[in-house]
Coordinates of N, CA and C in Angstrom, one line a residue:
M1 N 0.8 -1.2 0.0 CA 0.0 0.0 0.0 C 0.9 1.2 0.0
S2 N 0.4 2.3 -0.7 CA 1.2 3.5 -0.8 C 1.2 4.2 0.6
R3 N 2.1 5.2 0.7 CA 2.2 5.9 2.0 C 0.9 6.7 2.1
K4 N 0.4 7.2 1.0 CA -0.9 8.0 1.1 C -2.0 7.1 1.6
G5 N -2.0 5.8 1.1 CA -3.0 4.9 1.5 C -2.9 4.5 3.0
Q6 N -1.7 4.4 3.4 CA -1.4 4.1 4.9 C -1.9 5.2 5.7
K7 N -1.7 6.4 5.4 CA -2.1 7.6 6.1 C -3.6 7.6 6.2
K8 N -4.3 7.3 5.1 CA -5.7 7.2 5.1 C -6.3 6.1 6.0
A9 N -5.6 5.0 6.0 CA -6.0 3.9 6.9 C -5.8 4.2 8.3
I10 N -4.8 5.0 8.7 CA -4.5 5.4 10.0 C -5.6 6.3 10.5
R11 N -6.0 7.3 9.6 CA -7.0 8.2 10.0 C -8.4 7.5 10.2
E12 N -8.7 6.6 9.3 CA -9.9 5.8 9.5 C -10.0 4.9 10.7
S13 N -8.8 4.4 11.1 CA -8.7 3.5 12.3 C -8.9 4.3 13.6
G14 N -8.7 5.6 13.6 CA -8.8 6.3 14.8 C -7.7 6.1 15.8
F15 N -6.6 5.5 15.4 CA -5.4 5.3 16.3 C -4.8 6.6 16.6
P16 N -4.6 7.0 17.9 CA -3.9 8.3 18.1 C -2.4 8.1 17.8
G17 N -1.8 9.2 17.4 CA -0.4 9.1 17.0 C 0.6 8.7 18.1
S18 N 0.1 8.9 19.4 CA 1.0 8.5 20.5 C 1.1 7.0 20.7
L19 N 0.3 6.2 20.0 CA 0.4 4.8 20.3 C 1.7 4.1 19.7
G20 N 2.3 4.8 18.7 CA 3.4 4.1 18.0 C 3.9 4.9 16.9
S21 N 4.9 4.4 16.2 CA 5.5 5.1 15.1 C 4.5 5.1 13.9
P22 N 4.7 6.0 12.9 CA 3.8 5.9 11.8 C 3.8 4.6 11.1
E23 N 4.9 3.9 11.0 CA 5.0 2.6 10.4 C 4.2 1.6 11.1
A24 N 4.3 1.6 12.5 CA 3.5 0.6 13.2 C 2.0 0.9 13.1
L25 N 1.6 2.2 13.2 CA 0.2 2.6 13.1 C -0.3 2.2 11.7
G26 N 0.5 2.4 10.7 CA 0.0 2.1 9.4 C -0.1 0.6 9.2
E27 N 0.8 -0.2 9.7 CA 0.7 -1.7 9.7 C -0.5 -2.2 10.4
A28 N -0.8 -1.6 11.6 CA -2.0 -2.1 12.3 C -3.3 -1.6 11.6
A29 N -3.3 -0.4 11.1 CA -4.5 0.1 10.4 C -4.8 -0.7 9.2
V30 N -3.8 -1.0 8.4 CA -4.0 -1.8 7.2 C -4.5 -3.2 7.5
F31 N -3.9 -3.8 8.6 CA -4.4 -5.1 9.0 C -5.9 -5.1 9.4
L32 N -6.3 -4.0 10.1 CA -7.7 -4.0 10.5 C -8.6 -3.8 9.3
Q33 N -8.1 -3.0 8.3 CA -8.9 -2.9 7.0 C -9.1 -4.3 6.4
K34 N -8.1 -5.1 6.3 CA -8.2 -6.4 5.7 C -9.2 -7.3 6.5
I35 N -9.1 -7.2 7.9 CA -10.0 -8.0 8.7 C -11.4 -7.5 8.5
E36 N -11.7 -6.2 8.3 CA -13.0 -5.7 8.1 C -13.6 -6.3 6.7
R37 N -12.7 -6.4 5.7 CA -13.1 -7.0 4.5 C -13.6 -8.4 4.7
W38 N -12.8 -9.2 5.5 CA -13.1 -10.6 5.8 C -14.4 -10.7 6.5
R39 N -14.6 -9.8 7.5 CA -15.9 -9.8 8.3 C -17.1 -9.5 7.4
R40 N -17.0 -8.7 6.4 CA -18.1 -8.4 5.5 C -18.5 -9.6 4.7
L41 N -17.6 -10.5 4.5 CA -17.8 -11.7 3.7 C -18.6 -12.8 4.5
F42 N -18.7 -12.6 5.8 CA -19.4 -13.5 6.7 C -20.9 -13.6 6.3
K43 N -21.4 -14.8 6.1 CA -22.8 -14.9 5.7 C -23.8 -14.8 6.8
G44 N -23.5 -15.4 7.9 CA -24.4 -15.3 9.1 C -25.5 -16.2 9.2
D45 N -25.6 -17.2 8.3 CA -26.6 -18.2 8.4 C -26.2 -19.4 9.3
L46 N -26.3 -19.2 10.6 CA -25.8 -20.0 11.6 C -26.5 -21.4 11.7
T47 N -25.8 -22.4 11.8 CA -26.4 -23.8 11.9 C -27.0 -23.9 13.3
P48 N -28.3 -24.3 13.3 CA -29.0 -24.5 14.6 C -28.3 -25.6 15.5
L49 N -28.4 -25.5 16.8 CA -27.9 -26.5 17.6 C -28.8 -27.6 17.9
N50 N -28.3 -28.8 18.1 CA -29.1 -29.9 18.6 C -29.2 -29.9 20.1
P51 N -30.1 -30.7 20.7 CA -30.2 -30.6 22.2 C -28.9 -30.9 23.0
L52 N -28.1 -31.8 22.5 CA -26.8 -32.0 23.2 C -25.9 -30.8 23.2
Q53 N -25.9 -30.2 22.0 CA -25.1 -28.9 21.9 C -25.6 -27.8 22.7
E54 N -27.0 -27.7 22.8 CA -27.6 -26.7 23.6 C -27.2 -26.9 25.1
K55 N -27.2 -28.1 25.5 CA -26.8 -28.4 26.9 C -25.3 -28.0 27.1
L56 N -24.5 -28.3 26.1 CA -23.1 -27.9 26.2 C -22.9 -26.4 26.3
V57 N -23.7 -25.7 25.5 CA -23.6 -24.2 25.6 C -23.9 -23.7 27.0
E58 N -24.9 -24.3 27.6 CA -25.3 -24.0 29.0 C -24.1 -24.3 30.0
Q59 N -23.5 -25.4 29.7 CA -22.4 -25.8 30.5 C -21.2 -24.9 30.4
I60 N -20.9 -24.5 29.1 CA -19.9 -23.5 28.9 C -20.1 -22.2 29.5
E61 N -21.4 -21.7 29.4 CA -21.7 -20.4 30.0 C -21.4 -20.4 31.5
L62 N -21.8 -21.5 32.2 CA -21.5 -21.6 33.7 C -20.0 -21.7 34.0
A63 N -19.3 -22.5 33.2 CA -17.9 -22.8 33.5 C -17.0 -21.6 33.2
F64 N -17.4 -20.8 32.2 CA -16.5 -19.7 31.8 C -17.1 -18.3 32.2
A65 N -18.1 -18.3 33.1 CA -18.6 -17.1 33.5 C -17.6 -16.2 34.2
G66 N -17.4 -15.0 33.8 CA -16.6 -14.0 34.4 C -15.1 -14.1 34.1
V67 N -14.7 -15.0 33.2 CA -13.3 -15.1 32.8 C -12.9 -13.8 32.1
S68 N -11.7 -13.4 32.2 CA -11.2 -12.2 31.5 C -9.7 -12.4 31.1
C69 N -9.1 -11.4 30.5 CA -7.7 -11.5 30.1 C -7.1 -10.2 30.2
H70 N -6.4 -9.9 31.3 CA -5.7 -8.7 31.5 C -4.2 -8.8 31.8
H71 N -3.7 -10.0 31.7 CA -2.3 -10.2 32.0 C -1.5 -10.7 30.8
E72 N -2.2 -10.8 29.7 CA -1.5 -11.1 28.4 C -1.8 -10.0 27.4
S73 N -0.8 -9.6 26.7 CA -1.1 -8.5 25.7 C -1.8 -9.1 24.5
R74 N -1.4 -10.3 24.1 CA -2.0 -10.9 22.9 C -3.3 -11.6 23.1
V75 N -4.4 -11.1 22.6 CA -5.6 -11.9 22.6 C -6.1 -12.1 21.2
M76 N -7.3 -11.8 20.8 CA -7.8 -12.2 19.5 C -7.1 -11.5 18.4
L77 N -7.1 -10.1 18.4 CA -6.5 -9.3 17.3 C -5.1 -9.6 17.2
C78 N -4.3 -9.6 18.3 CA -2.9 -9.8 18.2 C -2.6 -11.3 17.9
G79 N -3.4 -12.2 18.3 CA -3.2 -13.6 17.9 C -3.3 -13.8 16.4
E80 N -4.3 -13.1 15.8 CA -4.4 -13.2 14.3 C -3.2 -12.5 13.6
A81 N -2.8 -11.3 14.3 CA -1.7 -10.6 13.7 C -0.4 -11.4 13.7
A82 N -0.2 -12.2 14.8 CA 1.0 -13.1 14.9 C 1.0 -14.0 13.7
D83 N -0.2 -14.5 13.3 CA -0.2 -15.4 12.1 C 0.2 -14.7 10.8
E84 N 0.1 -13.3 10.8 CA 0.4 -12.5 9.7 C 1.9 -12.0 9.8
Y85 N 2.6 -12.4 10.8 CA 4.0 -12.1 11.0 C 4.2 -10.5 11.2
M86 N 3.2 -9.9 11.9 CA 3.3 -8.5 12.1 C 4.3 -8.1 13.1
S87 N 4.8 -6.9 13.1 CA 5.8 -6.5 14.0 C 5.3 -6.4 15.4
A88 N 6.2 -6.5 16.4 CA 5.8 -6.3 17.8 C 5.2 -5.0 18.1
E89 N 5.7 -3.9 17.4 CA 5.2 -2.6 17.6 C 3.8 -2.5 17.1
A90 N 3.5 -3.1 16.0 CA 2.1 -3.1 15.4 C 1.2 -3.9 16.3
E91 N 1.7 -5.0 16.8 CA 0.9 -5.8 17.8 C 0.5 -4.9 19.0
A92 N 1.5 -4.2 19.5 CA 1.2 -3.3 20.7 C 0.1 -2.3 20.4
V93 N 0.1 -1.8 19.2 CA -1.0 -0.9 18.8 C -2.4 -1.6 18.8
L94 N -2.4 -2.8 18.2 CA -3.6 -3.6 18.1 C -4.1 -4.0 19.5
A95 N -3.1 -4.2 20.4 CA -3.5 -4.7 21.8 C -4.4 -3.7 22.5
T96 N -4.4 -2.4 22.1 CA -5.3 -1.4 22.7 C -6.7 -1.6 22.3
R97 N -7.0 -2.4 21.3 CA -8.3 -2.6 20.8 C -8.9 -4.0 21.2
E98 N -8.1 -4.8 22.0 CA -8.6 -6.1 22.3 C -9.7 -6.1 23.3
E99 N -10.7 -7.0 23.1 CA -11.7 -7.3 24.1 C -11.1 -8.2 25.1
R100 N -11.3 -7.8 26.4 CA -10.6 -8.5 27.5 C -11.6 -8.9 28.6
D101 N -12.8 -8.4 28.6 CA -13.7 -8.6 29.8 C -14.9 -9.5 29.5
D102 N -15.4 -9.5 28.3 CA -16.6 -10.2 28.0 C -16.5 -10.9 26.7
W103 N -16.3 -12.2 26.7 CA -16.2 -13.0 25.5 C -17.5 -13.0 24.7
H104 N -18.6 -12.8 25.3 CA -19.9 -12.7 24.6 C -19.9 -11.5 23.6
A105 N -19.1 -10.5 23.9 CA -19.1 -9.3 23.1 C -18.4 -9.5 21.8
I106 N -17.8 -10.6 21.5 CA -17.1 -10.9 20.3 C -18.2 -11.5 19.3
P107 N -18.5 -10.8 18.2 CA -19.5 -11.3 17.3 C -19.0 -12.4 16.4
D108 N -19.9 -13.1 15.8 CA -19.6 -14.3 15.0 C -18.7 -13.9 13.8
D109 N -19.0 -12.8 13.2 CA -18.2 -12.4 12.0 C -16.7 -12.2 12.4
M110 N -16.5 -11.7 13.6 CA -15.1 -11.5 14.1 C -14.4 -12.8 14.4
V111 N -15.2 -13.7 15.0 CA -14.6 -15.1 15.3 C -14.2 -15.7 14.0
C112 N -15.0 -15.6 13.0 CA -14.7 -16.2 11.7 C -13.5 -15.5 11.1
A113 N -13.4 -14.2 11.1 CA -12.3 -13.5 10.6 C -11.0 -13.8 11.3
Y114 N -11.0 -14.0 12.6 CA -9.8 -14.3 13.4 C -9.7 -15.8 13.7
S115 N -9.9 -16.6 12.7 CA -10.0 -18.0 12.9 C -8.8 -18.7 13.4
T116 N -7.6 -18.1 13.2 CA -6.4 -18.8 13.6 C -5.8 -18.2 15.0
A117 N -6.5 -17.3 15.6 CA -6.0 -16.6 16.7 C -5.6 -17.5 17.9
L118 N -6.4 -18.5 18.1 CA -6.2 -19.4 19.2 C -4.8 -20.1 19.2
C119 N -4.3 -20.2 18.0 CA -3.0 -20.9 17.8 C -1.8 -20.1 18.4
F120 N -2.1 -18.8 18.6 CA -0.9 -17.9 18.9 C -1.1 -17.2 20.2
V121 N -2.0 -17.6 21.1 CA -2.2 -16.9 22.3 C -1.7 -17.8 23.5
G122 N -1.5 -17.2 24.6 CA -1.1 -17.9 25.8 C -2.2 -18.4 26.6
P123 N -2.0 -19.0 27.8 CA -3.0 -19.7 28.6 C -4.1 -18.8 29.0
E124 N -3.9 -17.6 29.5 CA -5.0 -16.8 29.9 C -5.9 -16.3 28.8
A125 N -5.3 -16.0 27.7 CA -6.1 -15.6 26.5 C -6.9 -16.8 26.0
Y126 N -6.2 -17.9 26.0 CA -6.9 -19.1 25.5 C -8.1 -19.4 26.4
R127 N -8.0 -19.3 27.7 CA -9.1 -19.6 28.6 C -10.2 -18.5 28.3
F128 N -9.9 -17.3 28.0 CA -10.9 -16.3 27.7 C -11.6 -16.5 26.4
L129 N -10.9 -17.0 25.3 CA -11.4 -17.1 24.0 C -12.1 -18.4 23.7
I130 N -11.6 -19.5 24.3 CA -12.1 -20.8 23.9 C -13.6 -21.0 24.1
P131 N -14.2 -20.5 25.1 CA -15.7 -20.7 25.2 C -16.4 -20.0 24.0
R132 N -16.0 -18.9 23.6 CA -16.6 -18.2 22.4 C -16.3 -19.0 21.1
Y133 N -15.1 -19.6 21.0 CA -14.8 -20.3 19.8 C -15.6 -21.7 19.8
M134 N -15.7 -22.3 20.9 CA -16.4 -23.6 20.9 C -17.9 -23.4 20.5
I135 N -18.5 -22.3 21.1 CA -19.9 -22.1 20.7 C -20.0 -21.7 19.2
A136 N -19.1 -20.9 18.7 CA -19.1 -20.6 17.3 C -18.9 -21.8 16.4
A137 N -18.0 -22.7 16.9 CA -17.8 -23.9 16.1 C -19.0 -24.8 16.0
M138 N -19.8 -24.9 17.1 CA -21.0 -25.7 17.1 C -22.0 -25.1 16.1
H139 N -22.0 -23.8 15.9 CA -22.8 -23.2 14.9 C -22.2 -23.2 13.5
E140 N -21.0 -23.8 13.4 CA -20.3 -23.9 12.1 C -19.8 -22.6 11.6
V141 N -19.5 -21.7 12.5 CA -18.9 -20.4 12.2 C -17.4 -20.5 11.9
V142 N -16.8 -21.4 12.7 CA -15.3 -21.6 12.6 C -15.0 -23.0 13.0
E143 N -13.9 -23.5 12.7 CA -13.4 -24.8 13.1 C -12.4 -24.7 14.2
V144 N -12.6 -25.6 15.2 CA -11.8 -25.5 16.4 C -11.3 -27.0 16.6
Y145 N -10.0 -27.1 16.9 CA -9.4 -28.4 17.1 C -8.6 -28.4 18.4
P146 N -9.3 -28.6 19.6 CA -8.6 -28.5 20.9 C -7.8 -29.8 21.2
G147 N -8.1 -30.9 20.6 CA -7.5 -32.2 21.0 C -6.2 -32.5 20.2
L148 N -5.6 -33.5 20.5 CA -4.4 -34.0 19.8 C -4.4 -35.5 19.9
S149 N -3.6 -36.2 19.0 CA -3.5 -37.6 19.0 C -2.5 -38.1 20.0
A150 N -2.7 -39.3 20.5 CA -1.8 -39.8 21.4 C -0.4 -39.9 20.8
G151 N 0.6 -39.4 21.5 CA 2.0 -39.4 21.0 C 2.3 -38.2 20.1
S152 N 1.4 -37.2 20.1 CA 1.7 -36.0 19.3 C 2.9 -35.2 19.8
E153 N 3.7 -34.7 19.0 CA 4.8 -33.9 19.4 C 4.3 -32.5 19.9
L154 N 3.0 -32.2 19.7 CA 2.5 -30.9 20.2 C 2.0 -31.0 21.6
E155 N 2.1 -32.1 22.3 CA 1.5 -32.2 23.6 C 1.9 -31.2 24.6
D156 N 3.2 -30.9 24.7 CA 3.7 -29.9 25.7 C 3.1 -28.5 25.4
Y157 N 3.0 -28.2 24.1 CA 2.5 -26.9 23.7 C 1.0 -26.8 24.0
I158 N 0.3 -27.9 23.7 CA -1.2 -27.9 24.0 C -1.4 -27.9 25.5
R159 N -0.6 -28.6 26.3 CA -0.7 -28.7 27.7 C -0.5 -27.3 28.4
R160 N 0.5 -26.5 27.9 CA 0.7 -25.2 28.4 C -0.4 -24.3 28.1
K161 N -1.0 -24.4 26.9 CA -2.0 -23.5 26.5 C -3.3 -23.7 27.3
K162 N -3.5 -24.9 27.8 CA -4.7 -25.2 28.6 C -4.4 -25.3 30.1
S163 N -3.3 -24.8 30.5 CA -2.9 -25.0 31.9 C -3.7 -24.2 32.9
L164 N -4.4 -23.2 32.5 CA -5.2 -22.4 33.5 C -6.7 -22.9 33.6
L165 N -7.1 -23.9 32.8 CA -8.5 -24.4 32.8 C -8.7 -25.1 34.1
N166 N -9.8 -24.8 34.8 CA -10.2 -25.6 36.0 C -11.0 -26.9 35.5
E167 N -11.4 -27.6 36.5 CA -12.0 -28.9 36.2 C -13.3 -28.8 35.3
A168 N -14.2 -27.8 35.7 CA -15.4 -27.6 34.9 C -15.1 -27.1 33.5
Q169 N -14.1 -26.3 33.4 CA -13.7 -25.8 32.0 C -13.1 -27.0 31.2
Q170 N -12.3 -27.8 31.8 CA -11.8 -29.0 31.2 C -12.9 -29.9 30.7
Q171 N -13.9 -30.1 31.5 CA -15.0 -30.9 31.1 C -15.7 -30.4 29.9
C172 N -15.8 -29.1 29.8 CA -16.4 -28.5 28.6 C -15.7 -28.9 27.3
L173 N -14.3 -28.8 27.4 CA -13.5 -29.1 26.2 C -13.7 -30.6 25.9
S174 N -13.7 -31.5 26.9 CA -13.9 -32.9 26.7 C -15.2 -33.2 26.0
D175 N -16.3 -32.5 26.6 CA -17.6 -32.7 26.0 C -17.7 -32.1 24.6
F176 N -17.0 -31.1 24.3 CA -17.0 -30.6 23.0 C -16.5 -31.6 22.0
L177 N -15.4 -32.3 22.4 CA -14.9 -33.4 21.5 C -15.9 -34.6 21.5
N178 N -16.5 -34.9 22.6 CA -17.5 -36.0 22.7 C -18.7 -35.8 21.9
V179 N -19.3 -34.6 21.9 CA -20.5 -34.4 21.3 C -20.4 -34.5 19.7
Q180 N -19.2 -34.3 19.2 CA -19.0 -34.4 17.8 C -19.1 -35.9 17.3
Q181 N -19.0 -36.8 18.3 CA -19.0 -38.3 17.9 C -20.4 -38.9 18.1
V182 N -21.4 -38.0 18.4 CA -22.8 -38.5 18.6 C -23.7 -38.1 17.5
D183 N -24.4 -39.0 16.9 CA -25.4 -38.8 15.9 C -26.6 -38.1 16.6
A184 N -26.9 -36.9 16.2 CA -27.9 -36.1 16.9 C -29.3 -36.7 16.7
E185 N -29.5 -37.4 15.6 CA -30.8 -38.0 15.3 C -31.0 -39.3 15.9
T186 N -30.0 -40.2 15.9 CA -30.2 -41.6 16.3 C -29.7 -41.8 17.8
G187 N -28.8 -40.9 18.2 CA -28.2 -41.1 19.5 C -27.0 -42.0 19.5
E188 N -26.7 -42.6 18.4 CA -25.6 -43.6 18.3 C -24.3 -42.8 18.4
Y189 N -23.3 -43.4 19.0 CA -22.0 -42.7 19.2 C -20.8 -43.5 18.8
H190 N -19.7 -42.9 18.5 CA -18.5 -43.5 18.1 C -17.3 -43.0 18.9
G191 N -16.3 -43.8 19.0 CA -15.1 -43.4 19.7 C -14.4 -42.3 19.0
R192 N -13.4 -41.7 19.7 CA -12.7 -40.6 19.1 C -11.2 -40.9 19.2
S193 N -10.4 -40.2 18.4 CA -9.0 -40.4 18.4 C -8.2 -39.1 18.8
Q194 N -8.9 -38.1 19.2 CA -8.3 -36.8 19.6 C -8.6 -36.7 21.1
F195 N -7.5 -36.3 21.9 CA -7.5 -36.3 23.3 C -7.0 -35.0 23.9
L196 N -7.4 -34.7 25.1 CA -6.9 -33.5 25.8 C -5.9 -34.0 26.8
P197 N -5.0 -33.1 27.3 CA -3.9 -33.5 28.2 C -4.3 -34.3 29.4
W198 N -5.4 -33.8 30.1 CA -5.8 -34.6 31.3 C -6.4 -36.0 30.9
E199 N -6.9 -36.1 29.7 CA -7.3 -37.5 29.3 C -6.1 -38.4 29.0
L200 N -5.1 -37.8 28.4 CA -3.9 -38.6 28.2 C -3.2 -39.0 29.5
D201 N -3.3 -38.1 30.5 CA -2.8 -38.5 31.8 C -3.5 -39.7 32.4
E202 N -4.9 -39.6 32.3 CA -5.6 -40.8 32.8 C -5.3 -42.0 32.0
Y203 N -5.2 -41.9 30.7 CA -5.0 -43.1 29.8 C -3.7 -43.7 30.2
R204 N -2.6 -43.0 30.4 CA -1.3 -43.5 30.7 C -1.3 -44.1 32.1
A205 N -2.0 -43.5 33.0 CA -2.0 -44.0 34.4 C -2.9 -45.2 34.6
H206 N -3.9 -45.4 33.9 CA -4.9 -46.4 34.2 C -5.3 -47.4 33.0
F207 N -5.0 -47.0 31.8 CA -5.6 -47.8 30.7 C -4.6 -48.2 29.6
A208 N -3.4 -47.6 29.7 CA -2.4 -47.9 28.6 C -2.1 -49.4 28.4
D209 N -2.1 -50.1 29.5 CA -1.8 -51.6 29.4 C -3.0 -52.4 29.1
K210 N -4.2 -51.8 28.9 CA -5.4 -52.5 28.7 C -6.1 -52.2 27.4
L211 N -6.0 -50.9 27.0 CA -6.8 -50.4 25.9 C -5.9 -49.7 24.9
T212 N -6.2 -49.8 23.6 CA -5.5 -48.9 22.6 C -6.1 -47.5 22.8
P213 N -5.4 -46.5 22.3 CA -5.9 -45.1 22.3 C -7.3 -45.0 21.8
R214 N -7.6 -45.7 20.7 CA -8.9 -45.6 20.0 C -10.0 -46.3 21.0
E215 N -9.6 -47.4 21.6 CA -10.6 -48.0 22.6 C -10.8 -47.1 23.7
Y216 N -9.8 -46.4 24.2 CA -9.9 -45.4 25.3 C -10.8 -44.3 24.8
G217 N -10.7 -43.8 23.6 CA -11.5 -42.8 23.0 C -13.0 -43.2 23.0
A218 N -13.2 -44.5 22.7 CA -14.6 -45.1 22.8 C -15.1 -45.0 24.2
L219 N -14.3 -45.3 25.2 CA -14.7 -45.3 26.6 C -15.1 -43.9 27.0
L220 N -14.3 -42.9 26.6 CA -14.6 -41.5 26.9 C -16.0 -41.1 26.4
V221 N -16.3 -41.5 25.2 CA -17.6 -41.1 24.6 C -18.7 -41.9 25.2
Q222 N -18.4 -43.2 25.6 CA -19.4 -44.0 26.3 C -19.8 -43.3 27.6
R223 N -18.8 -42.8 28.4 CA -19.0 -42.1 29.6 C -19.9 -40.9 29.4
Y224 N -19.6 -40.2 28.4 CA -20.4 -39.0 28.0 C -21.9 -39.4 27.7
A225 N -22.0 -40.5 26.9 CA -23.3 -40.9 26.5 C -24.2 -41.4 27.7
E226 N -23.5 -42.0 28.6 CA -24.2 -42.5 29.8 C -24.6 -41.3 30.7
R227 N -23.8 -40.3 30.8 CA -24.1 -39.1 31.5 C -25.2 -38.3 30.9
M228 N -25.3 -38.3 29.6 CA -26.4 -37.6 28.9 C -27.6 -38.4 28.7
G229 N -27.6 -39.7 29.2 CA -28.8 -40.5 29.1 C -29.1 -41.1 27.8
L230 N -28.1 -41.3 26.9 CA -28.3 -41.9 25.6 C -28.4 -43.4 25.7
S231 N -29.4 -44.0 25.1 CA -29.6 -45.4 25.3 C -29.0 -46.3 24.2
C232 N -28.6 -45.7 23.1 CA -28.1 -46.4 21.9 C -26.6 -46.9 22.2
R233 N -26.3 -48.0 21.6 CA -24.9 -48.5 21.8 C -23.9 -47.7 20.9
G234 N -22.7 -47.7 21.3 CA -21.7 -47.0 20.6 C -20.7 -48.0 20.0
S235 N -19.7 -47.5 19.3 CA -18.7 -48.4 18.6 C -17.3 -47.6 18.7
V236 N -16.3 -48.4 18.5 CA -14.9 -47.9 18.5 C -14.7 -47.0 17.3

């Protein structure tokens, strides 16, 4: 973009000059312009939830009520900016626009536009954003992959990212993976091959000598089905 175009983008962004250098302000403003174009492409025809998903939304609302993010600079905007390899100074400018107190305030078109942000945030921002992303994913606004396969090289990274989640919040993520394996019409369910760190801990401590990872995945979904009162049989 030309220097004239950058100046126009800065004016339209409303960033005060005191936030950073002209280069950083221009970089941040142009980024926001691009994001706004992506947001305008969002269709908004949300997929309705089935009863199990509706229950999970209620569970998420309770478990993540009141979470905020004030101790990490990088949240949604800066997370997406990191995927764009933006400068640290431009990220600092964008950090002033981050939502930090109410994840409900993040609209669906923004979740869709910032689809990779979760990959680049720390534990506090992850805890703040993941409830919004899970609900959006169930509406098919965005795709979210919180699990990993047994033996994945990313386990330490995933474990650190989820390190601030309490037990109720962990259960929400587990049930997010579980509900994907249930046929909403028939109630039939299948095992899964993606796991969360606390599930891998349980598997290694109690089941590794008895079950394959896939069989353990079937056990996890079976537990969920029993808790939800599903009567149909499942399979590995």
